[in-house]
Coordinates of C-alpha atoms in Angstrom, one line a residue:
Chain A
M28 CA 116.9 124.1 132.6
S29 CA 113.9 126.5 132.5
K30 CA 110.3 125.6 132.8
T31 CA 109.4 126.9 129.4
K32 CA 111.4 124.1 127.9
L33 CA 109.6 121.4 129.7
L34 CA 106.0 122.5 129.1
P35 CA 106.1 121.9 125.3
I36 CA 107.4 118.4 125.9
F37 CA 104.5 117.6 128.1
K38 CA 101.9 119.2 125.8
K39 CA 103.1 117.3 122.8
G40 CA 101.8 114.0 124.1
L41 CA 98.4 115.5 124.7
W42 CA 97.5 116.3 121.2
E43 CA 100.2 116.6 118.6
N44 CA 101.9 113.3 119.3
H45 CA 98.8 111.6 120.7
P46 CA 99.6 107.9 121.0
T47 CA 96.2 106.6 120.2
F48 CA 94.7 109.0 117.7
R49 CA 97.9 110.1 115.9
Q50 CA 100.4 107.3 116.2
L51 CA 97.9 104.5 116.5
L52 CA 100.1 102.8 119.1
G53 CA 99.1 100.6 122.0
M54 CA 96.0 99.5 120.3
C55 CA 95.2 96.3 122.2
P56 CA 94.4 97.8 125.6
T57 CA 92.7 100.8 123.9
L58 CA 90.2 98.6 122.2
A59 CA 89.9 95.8 124.8
V60 CA 89.4 97.5 128.1
T61 CA 87.3 100.5 127.1
T62 CA 83.9 98.8 127.8
S63 CA 83.5 101.3 130.6
A64 CA 85.0 104.7 131.6
L65 CA 86.3 103.3 134.8
N66 CA 88.2 100.5 133.1
G67 CA 89.7 103.1 130.8
L68 CA 90.9 105.2 133.8
S69 CA 92.5 102.3 135.6
M70 CA 94.3 101.1 132.5
G71 CA 95.5 104.6 131.7
L72 CA 96.9 104.9 135.3
A73 CA 98.6 101.5 135.1
V74 CA 100.3 102.5 131.8
M75 CA 101.3 105.9 133.3
F76 CA 103.0 104.2 136.2
V77 CA 104.9 101.7 134.0
L78 CA 105.8 104.4 131.5
V79 CA 107.1 107.0 133.9
F80 CA 109.2 104.5 135.9
S81 CA 110.6 102.6 132.9
T82 CA 111.6 105.8 131.0
F83 CA 113.2 107.2 134.2
I84 CA 115.4 104.1 134.7
V85 CA 116.2 103.8 131.0
S86 CA 117.3 107.4 130.9
L87 CA 119.4 106.9 134.0
I88 CA 121.3 104.0 132.6
R89 CA 121.3 105.3 129.0
R90 CA 125.1 105.6 128.8
L91 CA 125.9 102.3 130.5
V92 CA 123.9 99.9 128.2
P93 CA 125.7 98.5 125.1
A94 CA 123.7 99.2 122.0
Q95 CA 123.3 95.6 121.0
V96 CA 121.4 94.5 124.1
R97 CA 119.5 97.8 124.8
I98 CA 116.1 96.5 123.6
A99 CA 116.5 93.4 125.7
V100 CA 117.4 95.4 128.8
Y101 CA 114.5 97.9 128.2
T102 CA 112.1 95.0 127.8
I103 CA 113.3 93.4 131.1
I104 CA 112.9 96.8 132.9
I105 CA 109.4 97.2 131.5
A106 CA 108.3 93.7 132.4
T107 CA 109.6 94.3 135.9
F108 CA 107.4 97.4 136.4
V109 CA 104.4 95.7 134.8
T110 CA 104.7 92.8 137.2
I111 CA 104.9 95.3 140.1
A112 CA 101.8 97.1 138.8
D113 CA 100.0 93.7 138.4
I114 CA 100.9 92.6 142.0
F115 CA 99.9 96.0 143.4
L116 CA 96.5 95.8 141.7
K117 CA 95.9 92.2 142.8
A118 CA 96.7 93.1 146.4
N119 CA 94.9 96.4 146.7
F120 CA 92.2 96.6 144.0
P121 CA 91.2 93.0 143.3
Q122 CA 88.1 94.0 141.4
V123 CA 90.1 96.3 139.0
S124 CA 92.6 93.5 138.5
K125 CA 89.8 91.1 137.6
D126 CA 88.2 93.5 135.1
L127 CA 91.4 94.3 133.3
G128 CA 92.4 90.6 133.2
P129 CA 95.2 89.7 130.9
Y130 CA 95.5 93.2 129.6
V131 CA 97.6 94.3 132.6
P132 CA 100.5 91.8 131.8
L133 CA 100.1 92.7 128.1
I134 CA 101.3 96.3 128.9
V135 CA 104.8 94.6 128.5
V136 CA 104.4 94.5 124.8
N137 CA 102.6 97.9 124.5
C138 CA 104.5 99.6 121.8
I139 CA 104.0 103.0 123.4
I140 CA 106.3 102.1 126.2
L141 CA 109.1 100.5 124.3
G142 CA 108.7 103.3 121.7
R143 CA 109.2 106.0 124.2
C144 CA 112.2 104.3 125.9
E145 CA 113.9 103.9 122.5
A146 CA 112.9 107.2 120.9
F147 CA 113.1 109.6 123.8
A148 CA 114.4 108.3 127.1
S149 CA 117.6 106.7 125.6
K150 CA 118.6 110.1 124.3
N151 CA 117.5 112.6 127.0
T152 CA 118.0 113.4 130.7
P153 CA 115.8 111.7 133.3
L154 CA 113.8 114.9 134.1
K155 CA 112.9 115.4 130.4
S156 CA 112.1 111.7 130.0
V157 CA 109.7 111.7 132.9
I158 CA 108.0 114.9 131.6
D159 CA 107.7 113.3 128.2
A160 CA 106.3 110.1 129.7
L161 CA 103.8 112.0 131.8
G162 CA 102.6 113.9 128.6
I163 CA 102.3 110.8 126.5
S164 CA 100.5 108.8 129.2
S165 CA 98.1 111.7 130.0
G166 CA 97.3 111.7 126.3
F167 CA 96.7 108.0 126.4
L168 CA 94.6 108.3 129.5
W169 CA 92.2 110.9 128.1
G170 CA 91.9 108.8 124.9
L171 CA 91.0 105.7 126.9
M172 CA 88.5 107.6 129.1
L173 CA 86.8 109.3 126.1
L174 CA 86.5 105.9 124.3
G175 CA 85.3 104.2 127.5
S176 CA 82.8 106.9 128.2
I177 CA 81.3 106.8 124.7
R178 CA 81.0 103.0 124.7
E179 CA 79.6 102.9 128.3
F180 CA 77.1 105.6 127.5
F181 CA 75.6 103.9 124.5
G182 CA 76.2 100.3 125.6
S183 CA 75.0 100.5 129.2
G184 CA 73.4 103.9 129.4
S185 CA 75.8 105.1 132.1
I186 CA 79.2 106.8 132.6
F187 CA 81.4 105.7 135.5
G188 CA 78.6 103.4 136.6
I189 CA 76.2 106.3 137.1
T190 CA 73.0 105.7 135.1
L191 CA 72.3 108.6 132.8
L192 CA 69.6 107.3 130.5
A193 CA 66.1 106.6 131.5
K194 CA 64.9 103.1 132.2
G195 CA 63.1 102.7 128.9
F196 CA 66.4 103.0 127.0
K197 CA 67.5 99.8 125.3
P198 CA 71.3 99.6 125.4
L199 CA 73.1 99.2 122.1
I200 CA 74.9 96.0 123.1
V201 CA 77.1 96.2 120.0
M202 CA 78.9 99.1 121.6
I203 CA 80.5 97.1 124.4
L204 CA 81.1 94.1 122.1
P205 CA 84.5 93.9 120.3
A206 CA 83.0 95.2 117.0
G207 CA 81.8 98.4 118.7
A208 CA 85.3 99.1 119.8
F209 CA 86.6 99.1 116.3
L210 CA 83.7 101.2 115.0
V211 CA 83.9 103.9 117.7
L212 CA 87.6 104.2 117.4
G213 CA 87.4 104.4 113.6
F214 CA 84.9 107.3 113.9
L215 CA 86.9 109.1 116.6
V216 CA 90.2 108.9 114.6
S217 CA 88.3 110.4 111.6
L218 CA 86.8 113.1 113.8
I219 CA 90.2 114.1 115.2
N220 CA 91.5 114.3 111.6
F221 CA 88.6 116.6 110.8
I222 CA 89.3 118.9 113.8
E223 CA 93.0 119.0 113.0
K224 CA 92.3 120.1 109.5
R225 CA 89.9 122.8 110.7
M226 CA 92.5 124.1 113.2
K227 CA 95.2 124.3 110.5
K228 CA 92.9 126.4 108.2
C229 CA 92.3 129.0 110.9
Chain B
M2 CA 90.9 64.2 123.6
L3 CA 90.6 64.7 119.9
K4 CA 87.3 66.5 120.4
D5 CA 88.9 68.9 122.9
L6 CA 91.7 69.7 120.4
A7 CA 89.2 70.3 117.6
L8 CA 87.3 72.6 120.0
I9 CA 90.4 74.6 120.8
F10 CA 91.2 74.8 117.1
I11 CA 87.8 76.1 116.0
S12 CA 87.5 78.4 119.0
A13 CA 90.9 80.0 118.4
V14 CA 90.5 80.4 114.7
L15 CA 86.9 81.5 114.4
T16 CA 84.8 82.2 117.5
N17 CA 87.4 83.6 119.8
N18 CA 89.7 85.0 117.1
F19 CA 92.7 86.7 118.7
V20 CA 92.4 89.9 116.6
L21 CA 88.7 90.4 116.5
T22 CA 87.6 89.3 120.0
Y23 CA 90.7 89.8 122.2
F24 CA 92.3 92.6 120.2
L25 CA 95.7 91.0 120.3
G26 CA 98.1 91.7 117.5
I27 CA 96.2 94.9 116.4
C28 CA 99.4 96.8 115.5
P29 CA 100.6 94.4 112.8
F30 CA 96.9 93.9 111.8
L31 CA 96.6 97.6 111.0
G32 CA 100.2 98.0 109.9
V33 CA 100.8 95.3 107.3
S34 CA 97.3 94.6 106.1
G35 CA 97.8 97.1 103.2
Q36 CA 99.1 94.5 100.8
M37 CA 98.3 90.9 100.2
E38 CA 101.9 89.8 99.9
S39 CA 103.0 91.3 103.2
A40 CA 100.0 89.9 104.9
W41 CA 101.0 86.4 103.8
G42 CA 104.5 86.9 105.1
M43 CA 103.5 88.3 108.4
G44 CA 100.8 85.6 108.9
T45 CA 103.3 82.8 108.2
A46 CA 105.9 84.3 110.4
V47 CA 103.5 84.8 113.4
T48 CA 102.0 81.3 113.1
F49 CA 105.5 79.8 113.0
V50 CA 106.8 81.7 116.0
M51 CA 103.5 81.2 117.9
T52 CA 103.5 77.5 117.6
L53 CA 107.2 77.3 118.7
S54 CA 106.8 79.7 121.6
S55 CA 103.7 77.9 122.9
A56 CA 105.8 74.7 123.3
I57 CA 108.8 76.4 124.8
C58 CA 106.8 78.7 127.1
W59 CA 104.9 75.7 128.4
V60 CA 108.1 73.9 129.2
F61 CA 109.6 76.9 130.9
Y62 CA 106.4 77.6 132.9
H63 CA 105.9 74.0 134.2
F64 CA 109.4 72.9 134.6
I65 CA 111.1 76.1 135.9
L66 CA 108.6 78.7 137.1
V67 CA 106.2 76.3 138.9
K68 CA 108.9 73.9 140.1
F69 CA 110.9 76.6 141.8
N70 CA 107.9 78.5 142.9
I71 CA 108.9 81.7 141.1
I72 CA 105.6 82.3 139.2
F73 CA 105.9 86.1 139.8
L74 CA 108.7 86.1 137.2
E75 CA 106.2 84.8 134.6
Y76 CA 106.0 88.0 132.5
V77 CA 109.7 88.6 132.5
V78 CA 110.6 85.0 131.5
F79 CA 107.9 84.8 128.8
I80 CA 109.0 88.0 127.1
L81 CA 112.6 86.9 127.2
V82 CA 111.8 83.5 125.8
I83 CA 109.8 85.0 123.0
A84 CA 112.4 87.6 122.2
S85 CA 115.3 85.1 122.1
L86 CA 113.2 82.7 120.1
V87 CA 112.6 85.3 117.5
Q88 CA 116.3 86.0 117.3
I89 CA 117.2 82.4 117.0
V90 CA 114.6 81.7 114.3
E91 CA 115.9 84.7 112.4
M92 CA 119.5 83.5 112.5
F93 CA 118.5 80.0 111.7
I94 CA 116.5 80.7 108.6
R95 CA 119.0 83.3 107.3
K96 CA 121.6 80.6 107.3
F97 CA 119.6 77.6 106.1
S98 CA 116.9 78.9 103.9
P99 CA 117.6 82.2 102.2
P100 CA 114.4 82.2 100.1
L101 CA 112.3 81.8 103.3
Y102 CA 114.4 84.6 104.9
E103 CA 113.7 86.9 102.0
M104 CA 110.0 86.3 102.6
L105 CA 109.8 86.5 106.4
G106 CA 113.0 88.4 107.3
I107 CA 111.6 91.9 107.7
Y108 CA 108.6 90.7 109.7
L109 CA 110.5 88.7 112.3
P110 CA 111.9 91.5 114.4
L111 CA 108.4 93.0 114.6
I112 CA 107.0 89.9 116.1
T113 CA 108.6 90.4 119.6
T114 CA 106.3 93.3 120.3
N115 CA 103.3 91.5 118.8
C116 CA 101.0 91.2 121.8
A117 CA 99.3 88.1 120.3
I118 CA 102.3 86.0 121.1
L119 CA 102.6 87.0 124.8
G120 CA 98.8 86.9 125.0
M121 CA 98.8 83.3 123.8
A122 CA 101.4 82.4 126.4
L123 CA 99.3 84.0 129.2
F124 CA 96.1 82.4 128.1
M125 CA 97.7 79.0 127.8
V126 CA 98.6 79.4 131.5
T127 CA 95.2 80.7 132.7
K128 CA 93.3 78.0 130.7
K129 CA 95.5 75.3 132.3
Y130 CA 96.3 73.6 129.0
G131 CA 98.5 70.5 128.8
F132 CA 101.5 70.4 126.5
I133 CA 99.7 69.1 123.3
E134 CA 96.7 71.4 123.9
S135 CA 99.0 74.4 124.2
V136 CA 100.8 73.6 121.0
V137 CA 97.5 73.2 119.2
F138 CA 96.3 76.4 120.8
G139 CA 99.4 78.3 119.7
F140 CA 99.1 77.0 116.1
S141 CA 95.4 77.7 115.8
A142 CA 95.7 81.2 117.3
G143 CA 98.4 82.0 114.7
L144 CA 96.2 80.6 112.0
G145 CA 93.3 82.7 113.1
F146 CA 95.5 85.8 113.1
S147 CA 96.7 85.0 109.6
L148 CA 93.2 84.4 108.3
V149 CA 91.9 87.8 109.5
L150 CA 95.0 89.5 108.3
I151 CA 94.7 88.1 104.8
I152 CA 90.9 88.8 104.6
M153 CA 91.7 92.4 105.7
A154 CA 94.5 92.8 103.1
G155 CA 92.1 91.6 100.4
I156 CA 89.5 94.1 101.4
R157 CA 92.0 96.9 101.7
E158 CA 93.4 96.2 98.2
E159 CA 89.9 96.7 96.9
L160 CA 89.4 99.8 99.1
K161 CA 92.1 101.6 97.2
Y162 CA 89.7 102.1 94.4
A163 CA 86.8 103.2 96.6
D164 CA 85.8 106.8 97.1
V165 CA 86.4 107.2 100.8
P166 CA 85.5 110.5 102.4
K167 CA 88.7 112.5 103.1
N168 CA 88.6 112.5 106.9
F169 CA 88.0 108.7 107.0
Q170 CA 91.0 107.9 104.8
G171 CA 93.8 105.8 106.3
A172 CA 93.3 104.6 109.9
G173 CA 89.6 105.6 110.2
I174 CA 88.2 103.5 107.4
T175 CA 90.6 100.6 108.3
L176 CA 89.2 100.5 111.9
I177 CA 85.6 100.7 110.7
T178 CA 86.2 97.8 108.2
A179 CA 87.7 95.8 111.1
G180 CA 84.6 96.5 113.1
I181 CA 82.3 95.2 110.4
L182 CA 84.6 92.2 110.1
A183 CA 84.2 91.6 113.8
L184 CA 80.5 91.7 113.4
I185 CA 80.7 89.1 110.7
F186 CA 82.8 86.8 112.8
M187 CA 80.2 87.0 115.5
G188 CA 78.1 84.9 113.2
F189 CA 80.4 82.0 114.0
S190 CA 79.6 82.2 117.7
G191 CA 77.8 79.2 119.0
I192 CA 79.6 76.8 116.7
T193 CA 81.7 75.4 119.5
S194 CA 78.9 74.4 121.8
Chain C
M23 CA 135.8 92.8 126.5
R24 CA 132.8 93.9 124.6
T25 CA 131.1 90.6 124.9
L26 CA 131.8 90.6 128.6
K27 CA 130.2 93.9 129.0
I28 CA 127.1 92.7 127.2
I29 CA 126.8 89.6 129.3
L30 CA 127.4 91.6 132.4
T31 CA 124.7 94.1 131.6
L32 CA 122.1 91.5 130.8
A33 CA 123.0 89.5 133.9
L34 CA 122.8 92.5 136.2
T35 CA 119.5 93.6 134.7
C36 CA 118.0 90.1 135.3
I37 CA 119.3 89.9 138.9
F38 CA 118.0 93.4 139.6
S39 CA 114.6 92.5 138.1
A40 CA 114.4 89.2 140.0
G41 CA 115.4 90.9 143.2
V42 CA 112.8 93.7 143.0
L43 CA 110.1 91.3 142.0
S44 CA 110.7 88.7 144.6
L45 CA 110.6 91.5 147.2
S46 CA 107.3 92.9 146.0
D47 CA 105.8 89.4 145.7
K48 CA 106.7 88.7 149.3
L49 CA 105.1 92.0 150.4
A50 CA 101.9 91.4 148.5
E51 CA 101.5 87.6 148.7
H52 CA 99.7 87.5 152.0
K53 CA 97.3 90.3 151.0
I54 CA 96.4 88.7 147.7
K55 CA 95.5 85.4 149.4
E56 CA 93.6 87.3 152.0
N57 CA 91.6 89.1 149.3
Q58 CA 90.6 85.9 147.6
K59 CA 89.5 84.4 151.0
K60 CA 87.6 87.5 151.9
A61 CA 85.7 87.6 148.5
I62 CA 84.5 84.0 149.0
N63 CA 83.6 84.5 152.7
Q64 CA 81.6 87.6 151.9
A65 CA 79.7 85.8 149.1
I66 CA 78.9 82.9 151.5
F67 CA 77.7 85.3 154.3
K68 CA 75.4 86.9 151.7
M69 CA 73.8 83.7 150.7
I70 CA 73.6 81.9 154.1
K71 CA 72.1 84.5 156.3
Q72 CA 72.7 82.9 159.7
A73 CA 76.3 82.1 159.0
A74 CA 78.8 83.6 161.4
K75 CA 81.9 81.4 160.9
I76 CA 83.2 79.6 157.8
Q77 CA 85.4 76.6 157.7
A78 CA 87.0 75.2 154.6
L79 CA 86.7 71.4 154.3
A80 CA 89.3 69.3 152.6
G81 CA 87.2 68.0 149.7
K82 CA 89.0 65.8 147.2
K83 CA 87.6 66.8 143.9
I84 CA 85.9 70.0 144.9
Q85 CA 86.3 72.8 147.4
I86 CA 83.6 72.8 150.0
Y87 CA 83.0 75.2 152.8
K88 CA 80.9 74.6 155.9
A89 CA 79.1 77.6 157.6
F90 CA 78.3 77.8 161.3
D91 CA 75.8 80.1 163.0
K92 CA 76.8 82.0 166.1
N93 CA 75.9 79.1 168.4
G94 CA 78.3 76.8 166.6
H95 CA 75.6 74.8 164.8
T96 CA 75.9 74.0 161.1
A97 CA 74.1 76.7 159.1
G98 CA 74.7 75.4 155.6
F99 CA 77.3 74.4 153.0
A100 CA 78.9 76.1 150.0
F101 CA 80.9 74.7 147.2
I102 CA 82.8 76.0 144.2
A103 CA 81.7 74.7 140.8
E104 CA 84.0 75.2 137.9
G105 CA 83.7 74.5 134.2
S106 CA 84.0 76.0 130.8
G107 CA 81.5 78.6 129.6
Y108 CA 81.1 80.2 126.2
Q109 CA 84.4 82.2 126.3
G110 CA 86.4 80.6 129.1
K111 CA 86.3 79.3 132.6
I112 CA 83.3 80.1 134.8
S113 CA 83.6 79.6 138.5
I114 CA 80.5 79.6 140.6
L115 CA 80.0 79.6 144.4
C116 CA 76.8 77.6 145.3
A117 CA 75.3 77.6 148.8
T118 CA 72.9 74.9 150.1
D119 CA 70.9 74.4 153.3
V120 CA 72.0 72.2 156.2
S121 CA 70.5 69.0 154.8
F122 CA 72.1 69.6 151.4
R123 CA 68.7 69.5 149.7
K124 CA 68.1 73.0 148.5
L125 CA 70.2 75.7 146.9
L126 CA 70.3 78.9 148.9
G127 CA 71.8 80.9 146.1
I128 CA 74.7 81.2 143.7
E129 CA 77.4 83.8 143.1
I130 CA 79.6 84.1 140.0
I131 CA 83.2 84.3 141.3
E132 CA 84.9 84.4 137.9
S133 CA 83.7 84.5 134.3
M134 CA 84.9 85.7 130.9
E135 CA 81.6 85.8 129.2
T136 CA 80.7 88.4 126.5
P137 CA 79.8 91.7 128.1
G138 CA 76.2 92.7 127.7
L139 CA 75.1 89.1 126.8
G140 CA 76.7 86.2 128.5
A141 CA 78.0 88.4 131.3
R142 CA 74.4 88.8 132.4
I143 CA 74.8 85.6 134.3
S144 CA 76.2 87.8 137.1
E145 CA 72.9 89.8 137.2
D146 CA 70.8 89.4 140.3
W147 CA 67.6 88.3 138.6
F148 CA 69.4 85.4 137.0
K149 CA 71.2 84.3 140.1
Q150 CA 68.1 84.6 142.3
Q151 CA 66.3 82.0 140.2
F152 CA 68.5 79.4 141.7
R153 CA 67.3 80.0 145.2
G154 CA 65.1 77.2 146.4
L155 CA 65.9 74.8 143.6
S156 CA 66.5 71.2 144.6
V157 CA 70.0 69.8 144.8
L158 CA 68.7 66.2 144.6
K159 CA 67.8 66.2 140.9
P160 CA 69.4 68.0 137.9
I161 CA 68.5 71.6 137.2
T162 CA 67.1 72.3 133.8
Y163 CA 66.6 75.6 131.8
G164 CA 63.9 76.8 129.5
K165 CA 61.9 79.9 128.4
K166 CA 60.2 80.3 131.8
A167 CA 61.4 79.7 135.3
D168 CA 59.5 76.9 137.0
L169 CA 60.4 76.0 140.6
N170 CA 58.4 72.8 140.6
N171 CA 60.3 71.3 137.7
N172 CA 63.6 72.6 139.0
Q173 CA 63.8 74.9 135.9
I174 CA 65.4 78.3 135.4
Q175 CA 64.8 80.9 132.7
A176 CA 67.7 81.2 130.3
I177 CA 69.0 84.6 129.3
T178 CA 67.7 85.7 125.9
G179 CA 70.7 85.8 123.5
A180 CA 72.9 84.0 125.9
T181 CA 71.5 80.5 125.9
I182 CA 75.0 79.0 125.8
S183 CA 76.2 80.9 128.9
S184 CA 73.0 80.0 130.8
R185 CA 73.3 76.4 129.8
S186 CA 76.9 76.3 130.9
V187 CA 76.0 77.7 134.3
V188 CA 73.3 75.0 134.8
R189 CA 75.7 72.2 133.6
I190 CA 78.5 73.3 135.8
I191 CA 76.3 73.4 138.8
N192 CA 74.7 70.0 138.1
N193 CA 78.2 68.4 137.7
A194 CA 79.5 69.9 140.9
M195 CA 76.4 69.0 142.9
K196 CA 77.1 65.3 142.5
K197 CA 80.7 65.7 143.6
A198 CA 79.9 67.9 146.5
E199 CA 77.1 65.8 147.9
K200 CA 79.3 62.9 148.8
T201 CA 81.8 65.0 150.6
A202 CA 79.2 66.9 152.4
K203 CA 77.3 63.7 153.4
N204 CA 80.5 62.2 154.9
E205 CA 81.0 65.3 156.8
Q206 CA 77.5 65.2 158.3
N207 CA 77.8 61.7 159.6

């Protein structure tokens, strides 16, 4: 297999098939943990870990699993890796684990992961599946970080905890409240639509 | 006791609404809120499964996971319980109540990956609820989900006739509407204290 | 034959999953417990300056810690106060002086309050108001802090969270005092 074949698979997840802005998948962590850029980064990495390993295993055993129980088997595999990620965070990054709270275990029902296992990994080789998983999760990661940075900037006047706005700045608390999450994402999705249309015209 | 239950109820339906404050069940919230009829179907199905799974997950957690000290299997067990429950409910109502099946049938398989259900089971554990409290919590969370879903469907049916800027059409305007709805629900905060 | 294959696949997946998880749980269990202990110890060291060693006492209703200075004398006490806040459980570590009369400070160990509003209970200015308050009478809250009346200033826009913190500490103080008194005698 040549490299030229793998690169497009990876790139697809970054823009064309972007999980957040295009497919509107995996919405609950996207909205819930993006109160700061750092939270977005940690959630993105956790999802990347789970996605890469689950799709790899699913792709390895794709010929062995009977069709009737494949969803159940995929779900168990995903839940296993989510638990590993959860235990790892608790042991090594207790603060991150505290900040993300119940949204780490909720990766189990993140539709991006089951969706990728079913739509891609169950039909492709392990190598392709891993590349696809890396592409999709990188796309998810930049989406989360962008959303987190915007909300942290307006809501707390900083990005990655570094204060950027002067002392006199009164933070727009609504940005880090749940309502702000919906509003910012709504505008971002519309903006991406706009950019896409512009690009097509050119 | 009754006061505690009332508090759980109001909190799960209004002040700590699953969709608008915890962002649980966003996928169906965006997906099936286009029409009133499907919103009712989905709402009923979720409330039903949520109430049942709160009871069953509680029993599994306290009598199996805690008893045998295998709490680290929590996520795997919960998701399996929910998935099998959805299957059983589907088979059951298909056999015994065809009209109900016609109404809920297509929504049931979607429920397994509804994060509101797993979220409810996880919250029930972290909040250390007893059996009755858990069932009330599950029921009220489902009710809160349905309430928001139905309100949203009502708004979106009207929105069809509104002149929305082109780039905002579809997901954009839906998310912004949800944001405004979340702001409105913040008005309920403080009710429970 | 087909049913057998289905059952076998599911069973194998479950066994594999349980095996992997129990292994990773074994590996991490110790470290997770250690982390929790370390977080509490550090918070106590921060509030009780002379503390050099911390011992957990077996309190019946409440977890109490006794701090010793480097000469082995009692340097103060700390206890964990828990209760429900605006969104969920709040867990607060409170430190007192040797005689169990004055608060030396509080640290928020766990809270699920609204970011930007209720979550401000974790801000330093709010926590520092508790330093020097009397443990013998209930703490109150108002628009201004007043040390003589045992009063703290509530957070604007987050009265419920502020009130919850005060109530949780007041409730825990009563429970903690008894255990601590027994220990002193």
